[in-house]
Coordinates of C-alpha atoms in Angstrom, one line a residue:
M1 CA -98.5 47.4 50.4
K2 CA -95.6 49.3 52.1
T3 CA -94.2 48.0 55.3
K4 CA -94.6 50.4 58.2
I5 CA -91.3 51.2 59.8
Q6 CA -91.4 51.8 63.6
K7 CA -89.4 54.8 64.7
S8 CA -88.1 56.0 68.1
S9 CA -86.2 59.3 67.6
S10 CA -82.9 58.3 65.8
I11 CA -83.4 54.6 66.5
S12 CA -85.7 52.5 64.2
L13 CA -86.7 48.9 63.9
I14 CA -86.3 48.2 60.2
P15 CA -87.3 45.1 58.3
I16 CA -84.2 43.1 57.4
E17 CA -85.3 42.7 53.8
K18 CA -85.2 46.5 53.5
I19 CA -81.5 46.7 54.4
K20 CA -78.9 46.2 51.7
L21 CA -75.2 45.3 52.0
S22 CA -72.6 47.9 50.8
K23 CA -70.4 47.0 47.9
Q24 CA -67.9 49.4 49.4
N25 CA -67.4 47.5 52.7
P26 CA -63.6 46.9 52.9
R27 CA -64.3 43.8 54.9
K28 CA -64.9 40.9 52.5
Q29 CA -64.3 37.9 54.7
F30 CA -66.6 36.8 57.5
Q31 CA -65.9 33.6 59.5
E32 CA -69.0 31.6 59.6
D33 CA -68.3 30.1 63.0
K34 CA -68.0 33.6 64.5
I35 CA -71.3 34.6 62.9
E36 CA -72.8 31.5 64.6
E37 CA -71.4 32.5 68.0
L38 CA -72.7 36.0 67.6
A39 CA -76.2 34.7 66.6
V40 CA -76.3 32.5 69.8
S41 CA -75.3 35.6 71.9
I42 CA -78.0 37.8 70.2
E43 CA -80.7 35.0 70.7
K44 CA -79.8 34.9 74.4
I45 CA -79.4 38.5 75.4
G46 CA -80.6 40.5 72.3
L47 CA -78.8 43.0 70.1
I48 CA -76.8 45.3 72.4
H49 CA -75.7 47.9 69.8
P50 CA -77.9 49.0 66.8
I51 CA -76.3 48.8 63.4
L52 CA -75.5 52.0 61.6
V53 CA -77.4 52.6 58.3
R54 CA -77.9 55.4 55.8
P55 CA -81.0 55.9 53.6
I56 CA -80.3 55.2 49.9
E57 CA -83.8 55.1 48.3
E58 CA -87.4 54.9 49.3
D59 CA -87.8 52.6 52.3
Y60 CA -84.3 51.1 51.7
Y61 CA -81.2 51.5 53.7
E62 CA -77.5 50.6 53.3
I63 CA -75.3 49.2 56.1
V64 CA -72.5 51.5 57.1
S65 CA -71.4 49.6 60.2
G66 CA -72.6 46.3 61.7
E67 CA -72.7 43.8 58.8
R68 CA -71.8 40.9 61.2
R69 CA -74.7 41.7 63.5
W70 CA -77.0 41.9 60.5
R71 CA -75.8 38.5 59.2
A72 CA -76.3 37.0 62.7
C73 CA -79.9 38.4 62.9
K74 CA -80.7 37.1 59.5
K75 CA -79.4 33.7 60.5
L76 CA -81.9 33.8 63.4
N77 CA -84.7 34.6 60.9
K78 CA -85.5 37.9 62.6
E79 CA -87.9 40.2 60.7
F80 CA -86.7 43.5 62.2
I81 CA -83.3 44.8 63.3
E82 CA -82.6 47.8 65.4
C83 CA -80.8 50.5 63.4
F84 CA -79.3 54.0 63.9
I85 CA -80.2 56.0 60.8
H86 CA -77.8 58.7 59.8
P87 CA -78.0 60.4 56.4
M88 CA -74.6 60.6 54.7
D89 CA -73.0 60.5 51.3
E90 CA -70.9 57.5 50.0
K91 CA -67.6 59.2 50.8
M92 CA -68.5 59.7 54.4
A93 CA -69.9 56.2 54.7
L94 CA -66.7 54.7 53.2
Q95 CA -64.5 56.7 55.6
I96 CA -66.5 55.4 58.6
R97 CA -66.4 51.8 57.5
I98 CA -62.7 51.8 56.9
I99 CA -61.7 53.8 60.0
E100 CA -63.9 51.7 62.3
N101 CA -62.6 48.4 60.9
I102 CA -59.0 49.6 61.1
Q103 CA -59.5 50.8 64.7
R104 CA -61.0 47.5 65.7
Q105 CA -58.4 45.6 63.7
N106 CA -61.1 43.7 61.9
L107 CA -59.5 43.8 58.4
N108 CA -56.9 41.6 57.0
P109 CA -54.0 43.4 55.2
I110 CA -55.5 43.2 51.7
E111 CA -58.9 44.5 52.9
E112 CA -57.1 47.3 54.7
A113 CA -55.1 48.1 51.5
E114 CA -58.3 48.2 49.4
G115 CA -59.9 50.5 51.9
Y116 CA -57.0 53.0 51.7
K117 CA -57.1 52.8 47.9
N118 CA -60.9 53.5 47.8
L119 CA -60.5 56.5 50.2
L120 CA -57.6 57.9 48.1
Q121 CA -59.6 57.4 44.9
G122 CA -62.6 59.0 46.5
G123 CA -60.7 62.3 46.9
M124 CA -59.0 62.1 50.3
T125 CA -55.3 63.0 50.2
I126 CA -52.7 60.8 51.7
V127 CA -52.0 63.6 54.3
E128 CA -55.7 63.7 55.3
L129 CA -55.9 59.9 55.5
S130 CA -52.8 59.7 57.6
S131 CA -54.2 62.3 60.0
V132 CA -57.6 60.6 60.3
I133 CA -56.3 57.0 60.9
G134 CA -53.2 57.9 62.8
K135 CA -50.8 56.0 60.6
G136 CA -47.8 57.4 58.6
R137 CA -47.9 58.2 54.9
D138 CA -45.1 55.7 54.3
Y139 CA -47.2 52.9 55.9
I140 CA -50.3 53.8 53.8
S141 CA -48.1 53.9 50.6
R142 CA -46.7 50.5 51.3
M143 CA -50.1 49.0 52.2
V144 CA -51.6 50.2 48.9
T145 CA -48.7 48.6 47.0
L146 CA -49.9 45.2 48.3
L147 CA -52.7 45.4 45.7
S148 CA -50.2 45.0 42.9
L149 CA -49.2 41.6 44.2
P150 CA -50.2 38.4 42.3
E151 CA -53.6 36.9 43.5
A152 CA -51.8 34.0 45.0
A153 CA -49.6 36.3 47.1
K154 CA -52.6 38.2 48.3
E155 CA -54.3 35.0 49.3
A156 CA -51.1 33.9 51.1
I157 CA -51.1 37.2 53.1
I158 CA -54.8 36.8 54.0
S159 CA -54.2 33.2 55.2
G160 CA -51.0 34.2 57.0
K161 CA -48.6 32.2 54.8
L162 CA -46.9 35.4 53.8
A163 CA -46.2 38.3 56.0
K164 CA -47.5 41.7 54.8
R165 CA -44.0 43.2 55.3
A166 CA -42.6 40.5 53.0
G167 CA -45.4 41.6 50.6
W168 CA -44.2 45.2 50.8
Y169 CA -40.7 44.1 49.5
I170 CA -42.2 42.0 46.7
A171 CA -44.6 44.8 45.6
R172 CA -41.6 47.0 45.0
I173 CA -40.6 44.9 42.0
P174 CA -42.2 46.8 39.1
I175 CA -42.5 43.9 36.6
P176 CA -45.5 41.7 37.3
Q177 CA -43.9 38.5 36.0
L178 CA -40.9 39.0 38.4
R179 CA -43.3 39.7 41.3
A180 CA -45.0 36.4 40.6
V181 CA -41.6 34.5 40.6
V182 CA -40.4 36.0 43.9
A183 CA -43.8 35.6 45.5
S184 CA -43.9 31.9 44.5
E185 CA -40.4 31.4 45.9
A186 CA -41.3 33.1 49.1
I187 CA -44.5 31.1 49.7
A188 CA -43.1 27.7 48.6
K189 CA -40.0 28.1 50.9
S190 CA -41.8 29.9 53.8
L191 CA -39.2 32.7 53.6
T192 CA -39.0 35.2 56.4
V193 CA -39.3 38.9 55.9
A194 CA -35.6 39.3 56.2
Q195 CA -35.0 36.6 53.6
V196 CA -37.5 38.1 51.1
A197 CA -36.0 41.6 51.7
K198 CA -32.5 40.2 51.0
M199 CA -33.7 38.5 47.8
V200 CA -35.5 41.6 46.5
L201 CA -32.8 44.1 47.4
E202 CA -29.9 42.0 46.0
N203 CA -31.6 40.8 42.8
F204 CA -34.4 43.1 41.8
L205 CA -33.5 46.5 43.2
L206 CA -30.4 47.5 41.3
D207 CA -27.4 49.5 42.5
L208 CA -27.0 52.3 40.0
R209 CA -23.3 52.7 40.9
K210 CA -22.7 49.3 39.4
A211 CA -24.5 50.1 36.1
N212 CA -22.3 49.5 33.1
F213 CA -23.9 52.5 31.3
S214 CA -24.1 56.2 32.0
I215 CA -26.7 56.9 34.7
S216 CA -26.6 60.7 33.9
K217 CA -27.5 60.4 30.2
P218 CA -31.1 61.2 29.5
D219 CA -31.1 59.9 25.9
L220 CA -30.1 56.3 26.2
I221 CA -33.8 55.4 25.7
P222 CA -35.9 58.1 23.9
G223 CA -38.3 59.9 26.2
V224 CA -36.9 58.3 29.4
P225 CA -35.1 60.5 31.9
S226 CA -31.6 59.8 33.2
C227 CA -31.4 57.4 36.2
L228 CA -30.5 60.3 38.4
D229 CA -33.7 62.1 37.6
C230 CA -36.0 59.1 37.5
S231 CA -38.8 58.8 40.0
K232 CA -38.1 55.1 40.4
R233 CA -34.7 55.8 42.0
T234 CA -35.1 55.3 45.7
G235 CA -33.6 58.8 46.5
N236 CA -36.4 60.4 44.5
S237 CA -39.3 58.4 46.2
E238 CA -38.5 58.7 49.9
D239 CA -42.1 58.0 51.1
L240 CA -42.2 54.7 49.5
F241 CA -38.6 53.6 50.1
E242 CA -38.0 55.2 53.5
D243 CA -36.4 52.1 54.9
V244 CA -33.9 51.8 52.0
K245 CA -31.1 53.9 53.2
D246 CA -29.3 53.8 49.8
D247 CA -30.6 56.5 47.5
M248 CA -28.9 55.1 44.5
V249 CA -31.1 52.0 43.9
C250 CA -33.1 51.5 40.8
T251 CA -36.5 49.9 41.4
D252 CA -37.3 49.4 37.7
P253 CA -35.3 46.4 36.4
E254 CA -37.1 46.5 33.1
C255 CA -36.0 50.1 32.4
F256 CA -32.5 49.2 33.7
A257 CA -32.3 46.3 31.3
K258 CA -33.5 48.4 28.3
K259 CA -30.7 51.0 29.1
R260 CA -28.2 48.2 29.4
E261 CA -29.4 46.8 26.0
A262 CA -29.0 50.2 24.4
D263 CA -25.5 50.5 25.8
W264 CA -24.7 47.0 24.5
R265 CA -25.8 47.9 21.0
F266 CA -23.5 51.0 21.1
Q267 CA -20.6 48.9 22.4
C268 CA -21.2 46.4 19.5
Y269 CA -21.1 49.2 17.0
K270 CA -17.9 50.5 18.4
A271 CA -16.3 47.0 18.5
Q272 CA -17.2 46.3 14.8
S273 CA -15.5 49.6 13.9
E274 CA -12.4 48.3 15.6
N275 CA -12.5 44.9 13.9
R276 CA -13.3 43.0 17.1
E277 CA -15.5 40.0 16.9
I278 CA -18.9 39.9 18.7
L279 CA -20.1 36.8 20.6
F280 CA -23.8 37.2 20.7
D281 CA -25.9 36.0 23.6
E282 CA -26.5 32.3 22.7
E283 CA -22.8 31.7 22.1
S284 CA -21.5 34.1 24.7
I285 CA -23.6 32.7 27.6
R286 CA -22.1 29.2 27.1
H287 CA -18.7 30.5 28.4
F288 CA -20.0 32.0 31.6
V289 CA -21.0 30.4 34.9
P290 CA -24.8 30.7 35.0
G291 CA -26.1 33.7 36.7
T292 CA -22.7 35.3 37.1
S293 CA -20.2 37.4 35.2
R294 CA -17.4 34.8 35.7
L295 CA -16.0 32.8 32.9
K296 CA -16.2 29.0 33.3
M297 CA -13.0 27.2 34.2
D298 CA -13.0 25.3 30.9
S299 CA -13.8 28.3 28.7
P300 CA -11.2 28.8 25.9
F301 CA -11.4 32.6 26.6
I302 CA -9.9 34.9 29.3
D303 CA -11.3 38.2 30.3
I304 CA -8.5 40.8 29.6
D305 CA -9.9 43.1 32.3
S306 CA -9.6 40.4 35.0
T307 CA -6.6 39.5 37.1
C308 CA -4.4 36.8 35.7
D309 CA -4.6 34.0 38.2
L310 CA -1.4 32.5 36.9
D311 CA 0.7 35.6 37.7
K312 CA 2.2 35.8 41.2
K313 CA 2.3 39.6 40.8
E314 CA -1.5 39.5 40.3
R315 CA -1.3 41.7 37.2
K316 CA -4.3 42.0 34.9
W317 CA -4.3 40.3 31.5
A318 CA -4.7 43.8 29.8
S319 CA -1.5 44.9 31.5
L320 CA 0.4 41.8 30.4
L321 CA -0.9 42.0 26.8
A322 CA -0.9 45.8 26.5
E323 CA 1.2 45.9 23.3
E324 CA -0.7 43.2 21.5
L325 CA -4.1 44.8 22.5
T326 CA -3.0 48.1 20.9
I327 CA -5.1 48.9 17.8
K328 CA -3.0 49.6 14.7
D329 CA -4.4 50.3 11.3
S330 CA -7.9 49.9 12.8
K331 CA -7.1 46.4 13.9
P332 CA -5.7 45.0 17.2
L333 CA -2.6 42.8 17.0
L334 CA -4.3 40.2 19.2
H335 CA -7.8 39.1 18.0
Q336 CA -10.4 40.3 20.5
Y337 CA -14.0 39.3 21.2
L338 CA -16.8 41.3 22.8
A339 CA -19.2 39.3 25.0
R340 CA -22.0 39.8 27.4
S341 CA -22.5 37.7 30.6
P342 CA -25.8 36.2 31.8
I343 CA -26.3 39.2 34.1
G344 CA -25.6 41.7 31.3
T345 CA -22.1 42.8 32.1
I346 CA -19.9 43.5 29.0
H347 CA -16.5 41.8 28.7
R348 CA -13.5 42.0 26.4
L349 CA -12.2 38.5 25.7
V350 CA -9.2 36.9 23.9
K351 CA -8.4 33.2 23.3
K352 CA -6.5 31.9 26.3
E353 CA -4.2 29.8 24.1
D354 CA -3.3 32.9 22.0
A355 CA -2.6 35.0 25.1
L356 CA -0.4 32.3 26.6
F357 CA 1.7 31.8 23.4
I358 CA 2.3 35.6 23.3
L359 CA 3.4 35.6 27.0
Q360 CA 5.6 32.6 26.3
R361 CA 7.4 34.5 23.5
Q362 CA 7.9 37.4 25.9
G363 CA 9.7 35.0 28.2
I364 CA 7.1 34.9 31.0
T365 CA 7.8 31.7 32.9
F366 CA 4.3 30.7 34.0
A367 CA 3.1 30.7 30.3
A368 CA 5.0 27.6 29.3
K369 CA 3.6 25.6 32.2
A370 CA 0.1 26.8 31.5
I371 CA 0.3 25.9 27.8
K372 CA 1.5 22.4 28.8
E373 CA -1.5 22.0 31.2
L374 CA -3.9 23.3 28.6
K375 CA -2.8 20.7 26.1
E376 CA -3.1 17.9 28.7
K377 CA -6.6 19.0 29.5
E378 CA -7.6 19.1 25.9
E379 CA -6.2 15.6 25.3
A380 CA -8.0 14.2 28.3
K381 CA -11.2 15.9 27.2
R382 CA -11.0 14.2 23.7
E383 CA -10.3 10.8 25.2
R384 CA -13.2 11.3 27.7
K385 CA -15.5 12.1 24.8
K386 CA -14.5 8.9 23.0
K387 CA -15.3 6.8 26.2
E388 CA -18.7 8.6 26.6
E389 CA -19.6 7.9 23.0
F390 CA -18.9 4.2 23.4
L391 CA -20.8 4.1 26.7
N392 CA -23.8 5.8 25.2
L393 CA -23.9 3.4 22.3
S394 CA -23.7 0.5 24.8
C395 CA -26.5 2.0 26.8
S396 CA -28.6 2.6 23.7
S397 CA -28.2 -1.1 22.8
L398 CA -29.4 -2.2 26.2
I399 CA -32.3 0.3 26.2
S400 CA -33.4 -1.2 22.8
K401 CA -33.4 -4.7 24.4
V402 CA -35.3 -3.5 27.4
C403 CA -37.9 -2.0 25.1
D404 CA -38.2 -5.2 23.0
K405 CA -38.7 -7.2 26.2
I406 CA -41.4 -4.9 27.5
K407 CA -43.3 -4.9 24.2
T408 CA -43.9 -8.6 24.5
E409 CA -45.5 -8.4 28.0
N410 CA -49.2 -7.8 28.2
I411 CA -49.7 -5.5 31.2
D412 CA -53.1 -3.8 31.2
R413 CA -52.1 -0.2 32.0
S414 CA -52.4 3.0 30.1
Y415 CA -49.2 4.9 29.4
N416 CA -50.4 7.3 26.8
I417 CA -51.0 10.0 29.4
F418 CA -47.5 9.6 30.7
L419 CA -46.1 9.9 27.2
S420 CA -47.9 13.2 26.6
L421 CA -46.6 14.5 29.9
A422 CA -43.1 13.4 29.0
L423 CA -43.2 15.2 25.7
R424 CA -44.0 18.4 27.5
V425 CA -41.2 18.2 30.1
L426 CA -38.3 16.3 28.5
P427 CA -35.8 17.9 26.1
R428 CA -37.1 18.0 22.5
E429 CA -33.8 16.7 21.2
V430 CA -34.1 13.5 23.3
S431 CA -37.8 13.0 22.5
T432 CA -37.2 13.3 18.7
F433 CA -34.3 10.8 18.9
V434 CA -36.3 8.3 20.9
F435 CA -39.5 8.4 18.8
Q436 CA -37.4 8.0 15.7
R437 CA -35.9 4.9 17.3
H438 CA -39.4 3.5 17.6
N439 CA -40.3 4.5 14.0
Y440 CA -42.4 7.6 14.9
K441 CA -41.8 11.2 13.8
L442 CA -42.7 14.0 16.1
G443 CA -44.4 17.1 14.7
T444 CA -46.0 20.0 16.5
M445 CA -47.2 19.4 20.0
K446 CA -50.8 19.1 18.8
E447 CA -49.8 16.7 16.0
S448 CA -47.6 14.6 18.4
L449 CA -50.4 14.3 21.0
K450 CA -52.8 13.1 18.3
M451 CA -50.2 10.5 17.2
L452 CA -49.9 9.2 20.8
E453 CA -53.6 8.1 20.6
D454 CA -52.7 5.5 18.1
I455 CA -49.9 3.9 20.0
N456 CA -50.8 0.8 22.0
E457 CA -50.1 0.6 25.7
L458 CA -47.3 -1.9 25.5
E459 CA -45.4 0.2 23.0
S460 CA -46.3 3.4 25.0
K461 CA -44.7 1.8 28.1
A462 CA -41.5 0.9 26.1
I463 CA -41.2 4.4 24.6
L464 CA -41.8 6.1 28.0
L465 CA -39.0 4.1 29.6
D466 CA -36.8 4.8 26.7
L467 CA -37.5 8.5 27.1
F468 CA -36.5 8.6 30.7
L469 CA -33.4 6.5 30.4
S470 CA -32.2 8.4 27.3
T471 CA -32.9 11.8 29.1
D472 CA -30.7 10.6 32.0
L473 CA -27.9 9.8 29.6
F474 CA -28.4 13.2 27.9
L475 CA -28.2 15.2 31.1
N476 CA -25.6 13.3 33.0
S477 CA -22.1 12.0 32.4
Y478 CA -21.3 8.4 33.5
N479 CA -18.1 6.4 33.6
D480 CA -19.9 3.1 33.8
L481 CA -23.4 1.8 33.2
P482 CA -26.0 3.8 35.2
P483 CA -27.1 1.9 38.3
H484 CA -30.8 2.3 37.5
L485 CA -30.3 0.8 34.0
I486 CA -28.5 -2.2 35.5
S487 CA -31.4 -2.6 38.0
I488 CA -34.0 -2.6 35.2
C489 CA -32.1 -5.1 33.2
K490 CA -31.8 -7.3 36.2
I491 CA -35.6 -7.2 36.8
L492 CA -36.2 -8.1 33.2
S493 CA -33.5 -10.8 33.2
I494 CA -31.4 -9.1 30.7
D495 CA -27.7 -10.0 31.0
V496 CA -25.4 -6.9 31.2
S497 CA -22.1 -8.7 32.1
K498 CA -20.9 -8.6 28.5
V499 CA -21.6 -4.9 28.1
V500 CA -20.0 -4.2 31.5
D501 CA -16.9 -6.1 30.5
E502 CA -16.7 -4.2 27.2
I503 CA -17.0 -0.8 28.8
Q504 CA -14.3 -1.7 31.4
S505 CA -12.0 -3.0 28.7
V506 CA -12.5 0.2 26.7
N507 CA -11.8 2.3 29.8
Q508 CA -8.6 0.4 30.6
S509 CA -7.6 0.6 26.9
N510 CA -8.2 4.4 26.8
S511 CA -6.3 4.9 30.0
F512 CA -3.3 3.1 28.5
L513 CA -3.6 5.1 25.3
I514 CA -3.8 8.4 27.3
K515 CA -0.7 7.4 29.2
K516 CA 1.2 6.6 26.1
K517 CA 0.1 9.8 24.3
I518 CA 0.9 12.0 27.3
S519 CA 4.3 10.3 27.7
Y520 CA 5.0 11.0 24.0
C521 CA 4.2 14.7 24.7
G522 CA 6.5 14.7 27.6
T523 CA 3.9 15.3 30.2
E524 CA 2.3 13.3 33.1
I525 CA -1.4 12.7 33.9
T526 CA -2.6 10.4 36.7
T527 CA -5.2 8.0 35.5
T528 CA -7.2 5.1 37.0
S529 CA -7.0 1.7 35.2

C-alpha cells in the first residue's frame, strides 16, 4: 500500500523513510552533539525551515539541502518532515549544495575541495565557478590540489593540525612519496605555514637558474619539452603559482632529476673519452658532507673548481694547477676524477696530496706546510685506528662475559619479540656478527624470524643486549669504555678494572709512540697522556 503524501502548494509533509541522502553532498562530517542540540530545538519549537528535496523516482526524494535537520528529525523518530520540493537535475542539485555550504562556511577545507572538483568535473568551468561562489580562480585551483595530499595530511587539515595554506604548499610537490615525507614532517613538528613554505620552496621547488644542465634543450629526455617551455615551470602556470614571484622555478623534481641524470651520463661519456676516472655514486657520496655539495674535511680529494682555502690570494685550484690540468695526447698531466654530490651537482676532483706536491715543486710556500700537516693527520688517524681496534676487542670480551652471566640467570621474560624488532632496525652487519658470536647464522628475514622461535628466553636476552651494545660500538667512536657498558658490568658484578687499566696503558703507550714518530718526522702534535 502506497503512503499518501500530504501536499500544500510547494510544501509537502513527506515520510522520512521516503527521503534518501545524496552521495554528492560535499559535507561528509556531522558532529553528533550538534545534531543532538538541533533535535532538542526542533522538539521544543518545531522545524522552522523546510528541507529542500528533489524527486528522483516514484514516491522517493533526495535531499538537496537540510541533511542536518533530517538527521535531527530522524533522531526524534518523526514519521514526516516538512519539505520544499523542487525538480532539478544532479548538476543543479550539486551546485546548490556546494554553494550553500560554502556561503554558510559549513564545510571543512577537504569537503570544500571535493565540492569544487565535483562541480568542475560536472561541466562547470573554473571561470563560471569563480563567478558563482565569488572566489578567485587561483583560490579554487589551490583548494582542488589539496585532494592530492596523503590521507593523513587531509585528516590533519580536517582536524586543524595542519593549516590548509600549508597544505597548498605541500600539494605543489608533484611526487606522492615526497608529499608524504613533507606532510609527515609538518604534522609531527607542528610547522607553521611559513615554515612549510620555506621547506617546500627551498627543497622541492627547484631554481632552474641553478640547474647543471641546459634548460633550453628539448631533447635531454625523449618526448619531454625544455624546462623553459614546460607547464610545470612557475612562469607557465601563473594561476596555480600566483604567489611565487619567481617564474624560473621547477615544480617537478622527478623530471628535474631525470634531466640531471641524463646530463650526468653525458658528462661521464665525455670524461671517459678524456681518460678521467669516474667515481660512481656509492664511492662518490662518501667524500661529500651529507645533503650538500661540499667535500668533507677529511676527504683525500679537492674540487678543482673551488677556491683554495690555503691560498691568501684566494685563487681557485684550477687556476693554480692550470698547466697540469691541460689535456695532452688525450690524457691530462694530473689524474682527474669526475664525481657527483648527494644533491646531484657534478664536480672535477684531484687527489689533494698530488695537487700539493705539484704546487710544492712550483715553489708555492703554503704547499710544503700543507703537506706536513696532511702527513701528521694521516699518522694520527692510523694510530687512532689501532687504539679503537684494541678498545673494540676489549669491549667484545666484556660483552661476551656479560652474555655468559645473563644466560645463567632464570628471569621469566620473553625477549624473542625484542630480538625480531632489533633485527629489523639494527645494521645488518652488526646483527650478522653478533648472531655468529652466539653460534647462529642469519638468513633471509623470514628465515631469521623462524630461527628466533627456537631460541630460549635467557639466550634471547643475552643476544639482545649484545646487539645493542655492539651497535653502539659500531656507530660511535670511544676513547675509553662506554659508560653504559661499565654500568651494566657493575650491576652484574663483573670486574672491569683490569680492562680499564689495559686500555689506559695502551692509550698512554700509543701517545708516546705518536710523539716519537712525529718527532722523527720533524713535526709536532699535542697529545694527551
